[in-house]
Amino acid sequence: MPKKETILGVDVSNETYDSLVKQLFHYINEGKQSFIVAVNPEKIMKAKADDHLRELINSADYQIPDGVGVLIASKLKGGDIRDRITGIDLMMELVKEAANQGKSIFLYGAKPGVADKAMEELLRQFPNLKIAGVIHGYKKEQIEIIEEINNSQADILFVAMGSPRQEEWIRENRSKLNVKVLQGVGGSFDVLSGSIKRAPAGFRKFGLEWLYRLILEPSRWKRQLALPKFLIMVLKNKK
Ligand code: UDP
């Protein structure tokens, strides 16, 4: 059973990469569907003020803590979420396990050409990975999209259309889809295709992506005040 804590009304899963990947593949083999959304302090703050968004996030099966701020919040509340799980790293763990177990993946989202490049990069890393299909994120014909994904018989669907657009899409369409795992992965195809660079590994290891971005774009400092605001709010709202 998924373990969860609640931060400002938003559910957050307490898992490790290992426990999560194990559960998800167990459910794939049982034919059960799982929907995964990544949450960070920014999304939790927005969801606190927006019932629809909060309900959308809480309707997922797993809410992964994609931000050190979420771990600090858990600690402040006496919770025990200690492992940060980022959307792109979970995607890569799922891809690795899919290649091991012969399960297939589908990439849906990003600008035309980007998901194809992401696919090439995944195949470079995992030559025996089964990629069932790719659709860019600006195609409008919804019925065709659903049909194409179902005809591909993919097991895992990664949706990269930004938040909350991708989560709205997943919630609306999951019951029509035969895929077993649906993960919203934001800008991950852009990163995989090389269109956007991630922070260097040293920064990532210590959860310091924010510092890296601040160095590149000093004007972001105002946006980053959101984190202390979030933590103060968590302290004030013990539930
Ligand atoms: N995107 C898309 N369809 C749309 C709007 C956006 O596929 O109708 C894609 C866009 O090309 C980009 C991603 O969604 O690849 C947005 O990534 P972003 O980094 O903004 O998402 P976040 O991780 O911030 O949620």
Coordinates of N, CA, C and O and ligand atoms in Angstrom, one line a residue, residues 43 109-111 114 136-138 140 160-166 185-190 196, ligand 1:
K43 N 4.0 23.9 -6.2 CA 2.7 23.3 -6.5 C 1.8 23.2 -5.2 O 0.6 23.4 -5.3
G109 N 4.1 14.2 -25.6 CA 4.3 15.6 -25.2 C 5.5 16.3 -25.8 O 6.3 15.7 -26.6
A110 N 5.7 17.5 -25.4 CA 6.8 18.4 -25.9 C 6.6 18.8 -27.4 O 5.7 18.3 -28.1
K111 N 7.5 19.7 -27.8 CA 7.3 20.3 -29.2 C 7.7 19.2 -30.2 O 8.4 18.3 -29.9
V114 N 11.0 16.9 -30.4 CA 11.7 16.8 -29.1 C 11.5 15.4 -28.5 O 12.5 14.8 -28.1
H136 N 3.9 14.1 -30.3 CA 4.3 15.4 -29.7 C 3.0 16.0 -29.0 O 1.9 15.6 -29.2
G137 N 3.3 17.1 -28.2 CA 2.3 17.6 -27.3 C 1.4 18.7 -27.9 O 0.7 19.3 -27.2
Y138 N 1.4 18.8 -29.2 CA 0.6 19.9 -29.8 C -0.4 19.3 -30.8 O -1.1 20.1 -31.5
K140 N -3.9 17.9 -31.9 CA -5.2 18.2 -31.3 C -6.2 17.1 -31.2 O -7.0 17.0 -30.3
A160 N 4.5 14.7 -21.1 CA 5.3 15.8 -20.9 C 4.7 17.1 -21.4 O 5.1 17.5 -22.5
M161 N 3.7 17.6 -20.8 CA 3.0 18.8 -21.3 C 3.0 19.9 -20.3 O 2.2 20.9 -20.4
G162 N 3.8 19.8 -19.2 CA 3.8 20.8 -18.2 C 2.7 20.6 -17.2 O 1.7 20.0 -17.5
S163 N 2.8 21.2 -16.0 CA 1.8 21.0 -14.9 C 1.0 22.3 -14.8 O 1.5 23.4 -14.9
P164 N -0.3 22.2 -14.6 CA -1.1 21.0 -14.4 C -1.7 20.4 -15.7 O -2.5 19.5 -15.6
R165 N -1.3 21.0 -16.8 CA -2.0 20.5 -18.1 C -1.9 19.0 -18.2 O -2.9 18.3 -18.5
Q166 N -0.7 18.4 -18.0 CA -0.5 17.0 -18.2 C -1.3 16.2 -17.2 O -1.9 15.1 -17.5
V185 N 5.6 14.2 -16.6 CA 7.0 14.4 -16.4 C 7.5 15.8 -16.8 O 8.7 16.0 -17.0
G186 N 6.6 16.7 -17.0 CA 7.0 18.1 -17.2 C 7.9 18.3 -18.4 O 7.6 17.9 -19.5
G187 N 9.0 19.0 -18.1 CA 10.0 19.3 -19.2 C 11.0 18.2 -19.4 O 12.1 18.4 -20.0
S188 N 10.7 17.0 -19.0 CA 11.8 15.9 -19.0 C 12.2 15.5 -20.5 O 13.4 15.2 -20.7
F189 N 11.3 15.6 -21.4 CA 11.7 15.3 -22.8 C 12.7 16.3 -23.3 O 13.6 16.0 -24.1
D190 N 12.4 17.6 -22.9 CA 13.3 18.7 -23.3 C 14.7 18.4 -22.7 O 15.7 18.6 -23.4
I196 N 17.3 21.4 -23.0 CA 17.5 22.1 -21.7 C 18.5 21.3 -20.9 O 18.5 20.1 -20.9
Ligands
UDP1 N1 3.9 21.4 -23.9 C1 3.2 20.5 -24.7 N2 1.9 20.9 -25.1 C2 1.3 22.0 -24.7 C3 2.0 22.9 -23.9 C4 3.3 22.5 -23.4 O1 3.6 19.4 -25.0 O2 0.2 22.3 -25.1 C5 5.2 21.0 -23.4 C6 6.3 22.0 -23.8 O3 6.7 21.8 -25.1 C7 7.4 21.5 -22.8 C8 6.6 21.0 -21.6 O4 5.3 20.9 -22.0 O5 8.1 20.4 -23.3 C9 6.5 22.0 -20.4 O6 7.5 21.8 -19.6 P1 7.8 22.7 -18.3 O7 9.2 22.6 -18.1 O8 7.1 24.0 -18.5 O9 6.9 21.9 -17.3 P2 7.1 21.8 -15.7 O10 8.1 20.8 -15.5 O11 7.5 23.2 -15.3 O12 5.7 21.4 -15.3

